[in-house]
Short mmCIF file of C-alpha atoms (C1' of nucleotides) in Angstrom, two decimals:
data_model
loop_
_atom_site.label_atom_id
_atom_site.label_comp_id
_atom_site.label_asym_id
_atom_site.label_seq_id
_atom_site.Cartn_x
_atom_site.Cartn_y
_atom_site.Cartn_z
CA MET Z 290 -24.39 68.71 136.08
CA LEU Z 291 -25.05 66.05 138.63
CA ASP Z 292 -22.75 63.09 139.13
CA SER Z 293 -24.03 60.39 136.79
CA LYS Z 294 -22.59 57.69 139.04
CA LEU Z 295 -24.63 59.03 141.91
CA LEU Z 296 -27.69 59.10 139.70
CA ARG Z 297 -27.29 55.47 138.76
CA ALA Z 298 -26.75 54.43 142.34
CA ASP Z 299 -29.53 56.37 143.98
CA LEU Z 300 -31.97 57.62 141.38
CA ASP Z 301 -35.11 57.61 143.52
CA THR Z 302 -33.60 59.63 146.34
CA ILE Z 303 -32.31 62.21 143.91
CA ALA Z 304 -35.62 62.35 142.07
CA ALA Z 305 -37.36 63.00 145.38
CA LYS Z 306 -34.97 65.83 146.23
CA LEU Z 307 -35.40 67.40 142.81
CA ALA Z 308 -39.16 67.14 143.13
CA GLY Z 309 -38.83 69.39 146.17
CA ARG Z 310 -37.55 72.15 143.93
CA GLY Z 311 -40.21 71.57 141.32
CA PHE Z 312 -38.27 69.44 138.86
CA LYS Z 313 -39.90 66.26 137.68
CA LEU Z 314 -37.48 63.52 136.77
CA ASP Z 315 -38.87 60.71 134.66
CA THR Z 316 -37.09 57.89 136.46
CA ALA Z 317 -38.60 55.12 134.33
CA THR Z 318 -37.29 56.67 131.11
CA PHE Z 319 -33.97 57.40 132.69
CA ASN Z 320 -33.60 53.84 133.93
CA ALA Z 321 -34.52 52.41 130.56
CA LEU Z 322 -31.97 54.61 128.79
CA GLU Z 323 -29.38 53.73 131.37
CA ASP Z 324 -29.94 49.97 130.96
CA GLU Z 325 -29.62 50.31 127.23
CA ARG Z 326 -26.51 52.41 127.61
CA LYS Z 327 -24.84 49.80 129.73
CA LYS Z 328 -25.54 47.02 127.25
CA LEU Z 329 -24.51 49.05 124.24
CA GLN Z 330 -21.40 50.46 125.80
CA VAL Z 331 -20.15 47.07 126.92
CA ARG Z 332 -20.79 45.61 123.50
CA THR Z 333 -19.10 48.49 121.71
CA GLN Z 334 -16.08 48.28 123.91
CA GLU Z 335 -15.83 44.54 123.39
CA LEU Z 336 -15.92 44.98 119.63
CA GLN Z 337 -13.35 47.71 119.87
CA SER Z 338 -11.14 45.53 121.99
CA GLU Z 339 -11.36 42.67 119.54
CA ARG Z 340 -10.53 44.86 116.60
CA ASN Z 341 -7.55 46.33 118.43
CA THR Z 342 -6.24 42.86 119.18
CA ARG Z 343 -6.60 41.70 115.60
CA SER Z 344 -5.09 44.81 114.11
CA LYS Z 345 -2.17 44.34 116.39
CA SER Z 346 -1.70 40.74 115.25
CA ILE Z 347 -1.83 41.87 111.63
CA GLY Z 348 1.01 44.22 112.35
CA GLN Z 349 3.00 41.43 113.96
CA ALA Z 350 2.29 38.97 111.13
CA LYS Z 351 3.38 41.56 108.62
CA ALA Z 352 6.57 42.13 110.54
CA ARG Z 353 7.28 38.41 110.34
CA GLY Z 354 6.71 38.55 106.60
CA GLU Z 355 3.59 36.36 106.65
CA ASP Z 356 0.64 36.68 104.31
CA ILE Z 357 -1.89 39.00 105.95
CA GLN Z 358 -4.69 38.78 103.37
CA PRO Z 359 -6.84 36.23 105.27
CA LEU Z 360 -6.55 38.26 108.42
CA LEU Z 361 -7.67 41.43 106.64
CA ALA Z 362 -10.83 39.76 105.39
CA GLU Z 363 -11.75 38.69 108.91
CA VAL Z 364 -11.43 42.12 110.40
CA GLY Z 365 -13.43 43.73 107.62
CA GLN Z 366 -16.86 42.65 108.91
CA LEU Z 367 -15.86 43.44 112.44
CA GLY Z 368 -15.26 47.05 111.45
CA ALA Z 369 -18.75 47.43 110.05
CA LYS Z 370 -20.33 46.05 113.21
CA LEU Z 371 -18.20 48.32 115.30
CA ASP Z 372 -19.15 51.42 113.34
CA LEU Z 373 -22.80 50.63 113.77
CA ALA Z 374 -22.47 50.08 117.51
CA LYS Z 375 -20.48 53.29 117.91
CA GLU Z 376 -23.12 55.25 116.06
CA GLU Z 377 -25.94 53.83 118.17
CA LEU Z 378 -24.01 54.48 121.34
CA SER Z 379 -23.24 58.08 120.54
CA VAL Z 380 -26.89 58.79 119.78
CA LEU Z 381 -27.88 57.25 123.09
CA LEU Z 382 -25.17 59.07 125.04
CA ALA Z 383 -26.26 62.36 123.50
CA LYS Z 384 -29.81 61.66 124.61
CA ILE Z 385 -28.72 60.91 128.17
CA ASP Z 386 -26.42 63.91 128.21
CA HIS Z 387 -29.27 66.12 127.09
CA ILE Z 388 -31.37 64.98 130.04
CA LEU Z 389 -28.46 65.30 132.43
CA SER Z 390 -27.48 68.80 131.35
CA ALA Z 391 -31.02 70.03 131.83
CA MET Z 392 -31.25 68.70 135.39
CA PRO Z 393 -30.85 71.27 138.16
CA ASN Z 394 -28.63 70.98 141.19
CA ILE Z 395 -29.80 69.27 144.37
CA PRO Z 396 -30.66 71.72 147.14
CA ASP Z 397 -28.60 71.36 150.31
CA ALA Z 398 -30.30 69.84 153.35
CA SER Z 399 -30.21 73.23 155.10
CA VAL Z 400 -32.42 74.80 152.42
CA PRO Z 401 -36.01 75.30 153.61
CA SER Z 402 -38.60 73.58 151.48
CA GLY Z 403 -41.20 75.66 149.71
CA ASP Z 404 -42.94 76.30 146.42
CA ASN Z 405 -41.97 79.85 145.52
CA GLU Z 406 -40.51 83.11 146.79
CA ASP Z 407 -43.22 83.43 149.43
CA ASP Z 408 -41.62 80.51 151.26
CA ASN Z 409 -38.17 82.08 151.46
CA VAL Z 410 -37.03 82.57 155.04
CA GLU Z 411 -35.68 85.81 156.39
CA ILE Z 412 -32.61 85.11 158.49
CA ARG Z 413 -31.40 88.57 159.46
CA ARG Z 414 -32.11 92.25 159.15
CA TRP Z 415 -29.70 95.16 159.32
CA GLY Z 416 -30.44 98.86 159.80
CA THR Z 417 -33.67 100.71 160.35
CA PRO Z 418 -35.64 102.23 157.49
CA ARG Z 419 -35.56 106.00 157.78
CA GLU Z 420 -38.66 107.96 158.79
CA PHE Z 421 -39.56 110.66 156.27
CA ASP Z 422 -41.46 113.80 157.29
CA PHE Z 423 -42.25 114.74 153.69
CA ASP Z 424 -43.81 113.07 150.68
CA ILE Z 425 -41.12 110.86 149.21
CA LYS Z 426 -40.45 110.33 145.51
CA ASP Z 427 -39.29 107.21 143.77
CA HIS Z 428 -35.93 107.09 142.02
CA VAL Z 429 -37.39 107.86 138.59
CA ASP Z 430 -38.98 111.11 139.71
CA LEU Z 431 -35.95 112.07 141.77
CA ALA Z 432 -33.53 111.47 138.90
CA THR Z 433 -35.74 113.10 136.29
CA ALA Z 434 -35.93 116.22 138.39
CA LEU Z 435 -32.14 116.26 138.62
CA ASP Z 436 -31.33 117.28 135.03
CA LYS Z 437 -32.85 114.10 133.67
CA GLY Z 438 -30.03 112.08 135.24
CA LEU Z 439 -31.83 108.89 134.31
CA ASP Z 440 -32.93 109.43 130.71
CA PHE Z 441 -35.27 106.62 129.78
CA GLU Z 442 -36.58 108.42 126.67
CA SER Z 443 -33.11 108.55 125.20
CA GLY Z 444 -32.51 104.93 126.14
CA ALA Z 445 -35.67 103.99 124.29
CA LYS Z 446 -34.67 106.05 121.26
CA LEU Z 447 -31.18 104.64 121.06
CA SER Z 448 -32.01 101.04 121.78
CA GLY Z 449 -35.53 100.38 122.97
CA THR Z 450 -37.43 99.62 126.12
CA ARG Z 451 -35.43 98.60 129.20
CA PHE Z 452 -32.46 100.72 128.18
CA VAL Z 453 -31.39 103.94 129.85
CA VAL Z 454 -28.91 106.75 129.46
CA ILE Z 455 -27.43 107.84 132.78
CA LYS Z 456 -26.11 111.38 132.70
CA GLY Z 457 -24.35 114.06 134.69
CA GLN Z 458 -24.19 113.75 138.45
CA MET Z 459 -26.17 110.54 138.27
CA ALA Z 460 -23.57 108.98 135.99
CA ARG Z 461 -20.89 110.10 138.40
CA LEU Z 462 -22.73 108.49 141.30
CA ASN Z 463 -23.20 105.29 139.33
CA ARG Z 464 -19.50 105.15 138.56
CA ALA Z 465 -18.61 105.95 142.17
CA LEU Z 466 -20.71 103.03 143.39
CA GLY Z 467 -19.00 100.55 141.10
CA GLN Z 468 -15.56 101.84 142.01
CA PHE Z 469 -16.31 101.80 145.70
CA MET Z 470 -17.55 98.22 145.65
CA LEU Z 471 -14.67 96.92 143.61
CA ASP Z 472 -12.14 98.70 145.82
CA LEU Z 473 -13.76 97.26 148.94
CA HIS Z 474 -13.60 93.68 147.70
CA THR Z 475 -10.09 93.88 146.31
CA ASP Z 476 -8.55 95.95 149.11
CA ASN Z 477 -10.34 94.45 152.11
CA HIS Z 478 -11.89 91.13 151.16
CA GLY Z 479 -9.03 89.48 149.31
CA TYR Z 480 -10.46 89.29 145.80
CA THR Z 481 -8.35 89.65 142.68
CA GLU Z 482 -9.71 92.25 140.32
CA ALA Z 483 -10.39 91.03 136.81
CA ASN Z 484 -11.54 92.78 133.69
CA VAL Z 485 -13.33 90.20 131.62
CA PRO Z 486 -14.78 89.72 128.14
CA LEU Z 487 -18.43 90.69 127.91
CA LEU Z 488 -18.87 88.38 124.94
CA VAL Z 489 -18.22 84.73 125.69
CA ASN Z 490 -18.44 81.47 123.77
CA HIS Z 491 -20.99 78.74 124.25
CA ASP Z 492 -18.59 76.48 126.13
CA SER Z 493 -18.35 79.09 128.86
CA LEU Z 494 -22.12 79.46 129.06
CA TYR Z 495 -22.52 75.72 129.27
CA GLY Z 496 -19.93 75.61 132.04
CA THR Z 497 -21.85 77.86 134.39
CA GLY Z 498 -25.22 76.39 133.43
CA GLN Z 499 -26.85 79.12 131.30
CA LEU Z 500 -26.80 76.76 128.33
CA PRO Z 501 -28.46 74.72 127.06
CA LYS Z 502 -31.54 75.44 129.13
CA PHE Z 503 -31.68 79.22 129.44
CA SER Z 504 -30.63 80.36 126.00
CA GLU Z 505 -33.60 82.68 125.65
CA ASP Z 506 -32.48 84.76 128.62
CA LEU Z 507 -29.34 85.78 126.73
CA PHE Z 508 -28.44 88.11 123.90
CA HIS Z 509 -26.67 86.19 121.14
CA THR Z 510 -24.42 87.26 118.32
CA ASP Z 511 -23.78 85.21 115.24
CA LEU Z 512 -20.89 86.11 112.97
CA GLY Z 513 -20.66 83.15 110.68
CA SER Z 514 -18.73 80.45 112.44
CA LYS Z 515 -18.20 82.59 115.53
CA LYS Z 516 -20.99 82.47 118.02
CA PHE Z 517 -20.78 84.65 121.09
CA SER Z 518 -23.27 85.72 123.68
CA LEU Z 519 -23.31 88.77 125.91
CA ILE Z 520 -22.71 87.79 129.51
CA PRO Z 521 -25.77 87.92 131.80
CA THR Z 522 -23.33 88.24 134.73
CA ALA Z 523 -19.55 88.31 135.20
CA GLU Z 524 -20.01 85.01 137.03
CA VAL Z 525 -19.72 83.39 133.61
CA PRO Z 526 -16.24 84.61 132.61
CA LEU Z 527 -14.88 84.65 136.16
CA THR Z 528 -15.95 81.10 136.98
CA ASN Z 529 -14.85 79.78 133.60
CA LEU Z 530 -11.32 80.98 134.31
CA VAL Z 531 -10.77 77.55 135.88
CA ARG Z 532 -12.54 75.58 133.15
CA ASP Z 533 -10.40 72.62 132.04
CA GLU Z 534 -7.79 73.51 134.65
CA ILE Z 535 -6.21 71.50 137.42
CA VAL Z 536 -5.20 74.01 140.05
CA ASP Z 537 -2.75 73.52 142.85
CA GLU Z 538 -4.33 72.99 146.25
CA ALA Z 539 -2.06 75.68 147.68
CA GLU Z 540 -3.67 78.27 145.39
CA LEU Z 541 -7.10 77.74 146.92
CA PRO Z 542 -9.30 79.52 147.62
CA ILE Z 543 -9.20 81.57 144.42
CA LYS Z 544 -11.24 84.75 144.70
CA TYR Z 545 -12.11 87.00 141.76
CA SER Z 546 -14.09 90.19 141.54
CA ALA Z 547 -15.09 92.15 138.47
CA LEU Z 548 -17.10 95.23 137.63
CA SER Z 549 -18.86 94.56 134.38
CA SER Z 550 -21.87 95.35 132.32
CA CYS Z 551 -24.44 92.56 132.25
CA PHE Z 552 -27.01 91.84 129.56
CA ARG Z 553 -30.28 90.04 130.00
CA SER Z 554 -33.09 89.59 127.53
CA GLU Z 555 -35.67 89.43 130.33
CA ALA Z 556 -37.63 87.19 128.01
CA GLY Z 557 -40.02 85.90 130.63
CA SER Z 558 -40.74 89.18 132.39
CA SER Z 559 -42.59 91.45 130.00
CA GLY Z 560 -44.73 93.83 132.00
CA ARG Z 561 -42.75 93.30 135.22
CA ASP Z 562 -40.82 96.23 136.71
CA ILE Z 563 -41.30 98.31 133.59
CA ARG Z 564 -40.76 101.56 135.47
CA GLY Z 565 -37.30 102.68 136.34
CA LEU Z 566 -33.93 101.10 136.76
CA ILE Z 567 -34.92 97.87 138.48
CA ARG Z 568 -35.07 95.57 135.46
CA GLN Z 569 -32.95 96.66 132.50
CA HIS Z 570 -31.51 94.79 129.53
CA GLN Z 571 -28.10 96.21 130.42
CA PHE Z 572 -26.77 97.06 133.86
CA ASP Z 573 -23.53 97.20 135.78
CA LYS Z 574 -22.70 94.76 138.51
CA VAL Z 575 -19.76 93.93 140.73
CA GLU Z 576 -19.46 90.18 140.90
CA LEU Z 577 -17.74 88.00 143.49
CA VAL Z 578 -16.57 84.51 142.59
CA GLN Z 579 -14.81 81.98 144.78
CA LEU Z 580 -13.27 78.66 143.74
CA VAL Z 581 -12.70 76.53 146.79
CA LYS Z 582 -12.05 73.09 148.23
CA PRO Z 583 -15.29 71.13 148.64
CA GLU Z 584 -15.21 70.93 152.42
CA THR Z 585 -14.96 74.72 152.75
CA SER Z 586 -17.70 75.80 150.37
CA PHE Z 587 -20.48 76.41 152.86
CA ALA Z 588 -18.24 78.48 155.10
CA ALA Z 589 -17.17 80.33 151.96
CA LEU Z 590 -20.80 81.05 151.14
CA ASP Z 591 -21.30 82.69 154.52
CA GLU Z 592 -18.13 84.69 154.01
CA LEU Z 593 -19.06 85.78 150.51
CA THR Z 594 -22.54 86.80 151.58
CA GLY Z 595 -20.95 88.84 154.35
CA HIS Z 596 -18.77 90.59 151.77
CA ALA Z 597 -21.84 91.63 149.82
CA GLU Z 598 -23.67 92.76 152.95
CA LYS Z 599 -20.68 94.86 153.94
CA VAL Z 600 -21.30 97.09 150.94
CA LEU Z 601 -24.77 97.95 152.19
CA GLN Z 602 -23.56 98.44 155.74
CA LEU Z 603 -20.93 100.92 154.60
CA LEU Z 604 -23.50 102.71 152.44
CA GLU Z 605 -25.79 102.67 155.50
CA LEU Z 606 -28.64 101.17 153.54
CA PRO Z 607 -31.06 98.95 155.50
CA TYR Z 608 -31.37 95.42 154.20
CA ARG Z 609 -32.45 91.95 155.07
CA THR Z 610 -31.01 88.60 154.10
CA VAL Z 611 -33.21 85.69 153.14
CA ILE Z 612 -32.44 82.10 152.35
CA LEU Z 613 -34.14 80.89 149.20
CA CYS Z 614 -36.44 77.92 149.57
CA THR Z 615 -36.23 74.80 147.42
CA GLY Z 616 -38.84 76.16 145.01
CA ASP Z 617 -37.08 79.47 144.37
CA ILE Z 618 -33.44 78.45 144.22
CA GLY Z 619 -31.55 78.82 140.93
CA PHE Z 620 -30.77 76.04 138.48
CA SER Z 621 -27.11 75.53 139.40
CA ALA Z 622 -27.30 76.34 143.11
CA MET Z 623 -27.25 74.12 146.19
CA LYS Z 624 -27.94 77.01 148.52
CA THR Z 625 -28.63 80.69 147.97
CA PHE Z 626 -28.89 83.78 150.12
CA ASP Z 627 -30.61 86.81 148.64
CA ILE Z 628 -29.84 90.22 150.05
CA GLU Z 629 -32.72 92.67 149.77
CA VAL Z 630 -32.27 96.40 150.18
CA TRP Z 631 -34.91 98.71 151.59
CA LEU Z 632 -36.63 100.85 148.94
CA PRO Z 633 -38.77 103.52 150.66
CA ALA Z 634 -40.83 104.38 147.61
CA GLN Z 635 -41.90 100.78 147.18
CA ASN Z 636 -42.13 100.38 150.95
CA THR Z 637 -40.43 97.03 150.64
CA TYR Z 638 -37.15 95.15 150.44
CA ARG Z 639 -35.94 94.41 146.90
CA GLU Z 640 -33.31 91.91 145.79
CA ILE Z 641 -29.93 93.53 145.24
CA SER Z 642 -27.66 90.51 145.53
CA SER Z 643 -27.88 86.77 145.23
CA CYS Z 644 -25.09 84.65 146.72
CA SER Z 645 -24.89 80.96 145.93
CA ASN Z 646 -22.90 77.86 146.58
CA MET Z 647 -22.97 75.78 143.41
CA GLY Z 648 -21.09 72.86 144.94
CA ASP Z 649 -19.43 70.78 142.20
CA PHE Z 650 -22.32 71.31 139.77
CA GLN Z 651 -20.57 73.88 137.58
CA ALA Z 652 -17.13 72.37 138.19
CA ARG Z 653 -18.28 69.07 136.73
CA ARG Z 654 -19.56 70.81 133.62
CA MET Z 655 -16.33 72.76 133.35
CA GLN Z 656 -13.95 69.99 134.44
CA ALA Z 657 -12.53 72.44 136.94
CA ARG Z 658 -10.39 70.50 139.38
CA TYR Z 659 -7.62 70.70 141.92
CA ARG Z 660 -5.06 68.20 143.07
CA ASN Z 661 -5.79 66.99 146.57
CA LYS Z 662 -2.46 66.72 148.36
CA ALA Z 663 -3.69 64.11 150.83
CA THR Z 664 -5.33 61.73 148.36
CA LYS Z 665 -3.09 62.76 145.43
CA LYS Z 666 -6.22 62.61 143.30
CA THR Z 667 -7.75 65.34 141.23
CA GLU Z 668 -11.09 66.39 142.61
CA LEU Z 669 -13.75 68.78 141.44
CA LEU Z 670 -13.67 72.28 142.88
CA HIS Z 671 -16.67 73.92 144.42
CA THR Z 672 -17.73 77.22 142.89
CA LEU Z 673 -19.52 80.15 144.49
CA ASN Z 674 -20.68 83.50 143.28
CA GLY Z 675 -22.63 86.50 144.41
CA SER Z 676 -23.36 90.04 143.42
CA GLY Z 677 -21.46 92.53 145.43
CA LEU Z 678 -23.64 94.38 144.34
CA ALA Z 679 -25.88 95.15 141.38
CA VAL Z 680 -24.86 98.76 140.74
CA GLY Z 681 -28.10 99.97 139.14
CA ARG Z 682 -30.27 98.76 141.96
CA THR Z 683 -27.85 100.19 144.49
CA LEU Z 684 -28.17 103.53 142.72
CA VAL Z 685 -31.93 103.27 143.13
CA ALA Z 686 -31.50 102.52 146.82
CA VAL Z 687 -29.16 105.45 147.38
CA LEU Z 688 -31.46 107.89 145.57
CA GLU Z 689 -34.54 106.84 147.48
CA ASN Z 690 -32.96 106.45 150.92
CA TYR Z 691 -30.82 109.60 150.77
CA GLN Z 692 -33.45 111.95 149.29
CA GLN Z 693 -34.18 115.27 150.95
CA ALA Z 694 -37.39 117.26 151.14
CA ASP Z 695 -36.16 119.62 148.40
CA GLY Z 696 -35.49 116.76 145.99
CA THR Z 697 -31.74 116.78 146.41
CA ILE Z 698 -29.78 113.66 147.28
CA LEU Z 699 -27.09 113.48 149.96
CA VAL Z 700 -23.96 111.60 148.95
CA PRO Z 701 -23.26 108.66 151.30
CA GLU Z 702 -20.14 109.21 153.38
CA VAL Z 703 -18.12 106.35 151.84
CA LEU Z 704 -18.77 107.59 148.31
CA LYS Z 705 -17.51 111.12 148.89
CA PRO Z 706 -13.90 110.28 147.95
CA TYR Z 707 -15.21 109.12 144.60
CA MET Z 708 -17.42 112.12 143.88
CA GLY Z 709 -14.85 114.82 143.23
CA GLY Z 710 -15.99 117.08 146.04
CA LEU Z 711 -19.69 116.66 145.41
CA THR Z 712 -21.56 116.04 148.69
CA GLN Z 713 -25.08 116.50 147.41
CA LEU Z 714 -26.79 115.87 144.08
CA GLY Z 715 -28.99 118.63 142.77
"C1'" G P 203 -8.02 90.62 105.93
"C1'" G P 204 -3.14 88.25 103.59
"C1'" U P 205 1.17 84.96 104.04
"C1'" G P 206 3.95 81.49 106.80
"C1'" A P 207 4.97 78.31 111.20
"C1'" G P 208 2.88 75.74 115.09
"C1'" A P 209 -0.71 73.09 118.95
"C1'" U P 210 1.92 66.24 122.38
"C1'" G P 211 0.99 64.67 129.99
"C1'" G P 212 1.25 69.69 135.80
"C1'" C P 213 5.48 72.22 132.70
"C1'" U P 214 9.49 71.78 128.76
"C1'" G P 215 10.04 68.59 124.83
"C1'" A P 216 11.11 63.68 121.44
"C1'" G P 217 8.18 60.80 118.44
"C1'" U P 218 10.15 56.19 110.37
"C1'" G P 219 1.22 54.36 109.77
"C1'" G P 220 1.88 48.78 113.45
"C1'" U P 221 3.20 46.22 121.58
"C1'" C P 222 2.98 54.48 121.63
"C1'" G P 223 -0.61 56.18 126.71
"C1'" A P 224 3.43 58.08 124.39
"C1'" A P 225 11.20 58.88 125.10
"C1'" A P 226 13.83 62.40 128.01
"C1'" G P 227 14.11 66.36 131.40
"C1'" C P 228 11.76 69.47 135.13
"C1'" A P 229 8.16 69.60 138.94
"C1'" C P 230 5.79 66.43 142.44
"C1'" C P 231 5.42 61.97 145.91
"C1'" G P 232 7.97 57.81 148.54
"C1'" G P 233 12.67 55.55 149.98
"C1'" U P 234 18.24 55.09 150.83
"C1'" C P 235 22.04 58.19 152.73
"C1'" U P 236 22.41 62.47 156.63
"C1'" U P 237 22.26 65.05 163.43
"C1'" G P 238 18.87 67.88 160.03
"C1'" A P 239 18.69 69.76 155.11
"C1'" A P 240 20.78 69.91 150.24
"C1'" A P 241 23.15 66.88 146.69
"C1'" A P 242 23.43 61.96 144.87
"C1'" C P 243 21.11 57.33 144.06
"C1'" C P 244 16.56 53.96 143.80
"C1'" G P 245 11.36 53.77 142.93
"C1'" G P 246 6.60 55.98 141.78
"C1'" C P 247 3.85 59.60 139.09
"C1'" A P 248 -1.82 61.51 133.14
"C1'" U P 249 -7.10 62.08 132.57
"C1'" G P 250 -12.05 60.48 131.59
"C1'" G P 251 -15.15 56.25 131.20
"C1'" G P 252 -16.95 50.95 131.45
"C1'" U P 253 -17.22 46.40 134.24
"C1'" U P 254 -17.00 45.07 139.37
"C1'" U P 255 -18.58 44.56 146.53
"C1'" G P 256 -13.83 46.75 145.12
"C1'" U P 257 -9.03 53.19 145.72
"C1'" A P 258 -7.70 45.07 142.96
"C1'" G P 259 -7.79 43.28 138.03
"C1'" C P 260 -9.45 43.62 133.07
"C1'" C P 261 -11.30 46.67 129.14
"C1'" C P 262 -12.38 51.37 126.21
"C1'" A P 263 -11.23 56.35 124.98
"C1'" U P 264 -8.00 60.59 125.00
"C1'" C P 265 -1.45 63.55 121.74
"C1'" U P 266 -6.38 71.27 120.34
"C1'" A P 267 -11.52 69.97 118.27
"C1'" G P 268 -14.54 67.65 114.40
"C1'" A P 269 -14.76 64.78 109.98
"C1'" G P 270 -12.06 61.37 106.61
"C1'" U P 271 -8.36 57.51 104.56
"C1'" U P 272 -6.71 52.55 106.67
"C1'" C P 273 -7.13 46.02 109.14
"C1'" A P 274 -4.49 49.79 112.18
"C1'" A P 275 -3.58 57.18 113.03
"C1'" A P 276 0.01 61.37 117.82
"C1'" U P 277 1.94 60.24 112.78
"C1'" C P 278 -1.59 60.82 106.30
"C1'" U P 279 -6.00 64.19 104.22
"C1'" C P 280 -9.77 68.03 105.01
"C1'" U P 281 -12.25 71.68 108.12
"C1'" A P 282 -12.54 74.66 112.48
"C1'" U P 283 -10.40 76.97 116.68
"C1'" C P 284 -6.33 78.91 119.07
"C1'" U P 285 -1.00 80.50 119.36
"C1'" C P 286 3.39 82.80 117.17
"C1'" A P 287 5.84 85.84 113.17
"C1'" C P 288 5.53 89.36 109.17
"C1'" C P 289 2.27 92.56 106.03
"C1'" G P 290 -2.43 95.45 105.69
"C1'" C P 291 -6.28 97.87 108.55
"C1'" C P 292 -7.65 99.83 113.22
"C1'" A P 293 -9.21 102.22 119.11
#
RNA sequence: GGUGAGAUGGCUGAGUGGUCGAAAGCACCGGUCUUGAAAACCGGCAUGGGUUUGUAGCCCAUCUAGAGUUCAAAUCUCUAUCUCACCGCCA
């Protein structure tokens, strides 16, 4: 959510910035609604004020033992007018709020402008893709050959398309990856481990920006009065930990990490990435979340991105980091770095992490604040998150990059402590 | 699932339908005192919004949330949510 005060003050500038990321803001409509709001709100508050004053004088008259009947008659009509004005105002405010809550964040000035992912800018590369002297296989063929370690048929039988059963050594490797990542972030990067609910309420989803606009990307449950949704990322529960909180400045930055399953309906991507583990309805991910003071958030983004990259460095998987352009950046983000891992079978880099600074966008929705010691005021936090990393896609990367001519897979050095003596799959 | 008790500011905790945005204490901030600190004493201290050049003033809202009764609701009624206790069920 953008700052409505800022919107009123500088609508055209903001509209121009949002246009750069492909969002059209109808400024004429917005201005008209805003003018009406101002009039209505002032009038409503005046009526309210008058009624309060009169009610108070009735109380005083009664205390003095005077006859209050004439006073009651006077206030009667006032109440009706007030109710009407309140009703009108709430309808109007709901309308404005609807527009506001569907508006994306403003990209930071350092974000390159562009229309889509083709305009993203590579900012660094790490590692050198390995040369293979044999015909390489993709992760599906590799895993299938290894005792059907990735069992897509069973996934389809149990649940449907985009579900998988991971078995045997492959399951062990998957678990090792998650454990390794979580240990790295908690032991070395200063994050507090959290085990979070996978089902969350709508308030939480609104807080991080999934609702109301992206409802169709989620899986929803509906048990009578209880409405939950499966989390699309642990960013939702982790970030919402500070919803409606005023935290002490001394506690900042707050850093959380969680290994969780994530659930996405992939509503808009039928036909895309159908093969393999790349795009599933359910996958594991280690998430990094930071809650920081506003002036430190961009430095925190660099730090957090570094934490995610460290995972790939330790796994010795080549990657590159790109900065998303204005046309490709996510709804709630001011600035985003994507980390893309090298996948030999696709002969390309594929997204494995997305690290974003949301500024105060989510914090405003959540009313997540801290007390500024210098100004003594409460101020909105800045929130950041990033994958550190998506476990399924990392599994793909390990399989494809560590494959041998005979179809076996070498276990990366850093994972060996987690593999119970196994140094090679197959 | 059943029964009962609750939900008040950063925290604890008062609050007969009418100057209650809310006592008191703690925490916090400032001051006096002190070589310094503590203690003591004095003072300050909620949030969101509107109006406005204004971090001034004035106004509105907020005592879990939503409806309702009333001229007037923290206070009365209903519903929901959550918390606690006991019973039942359960990994």
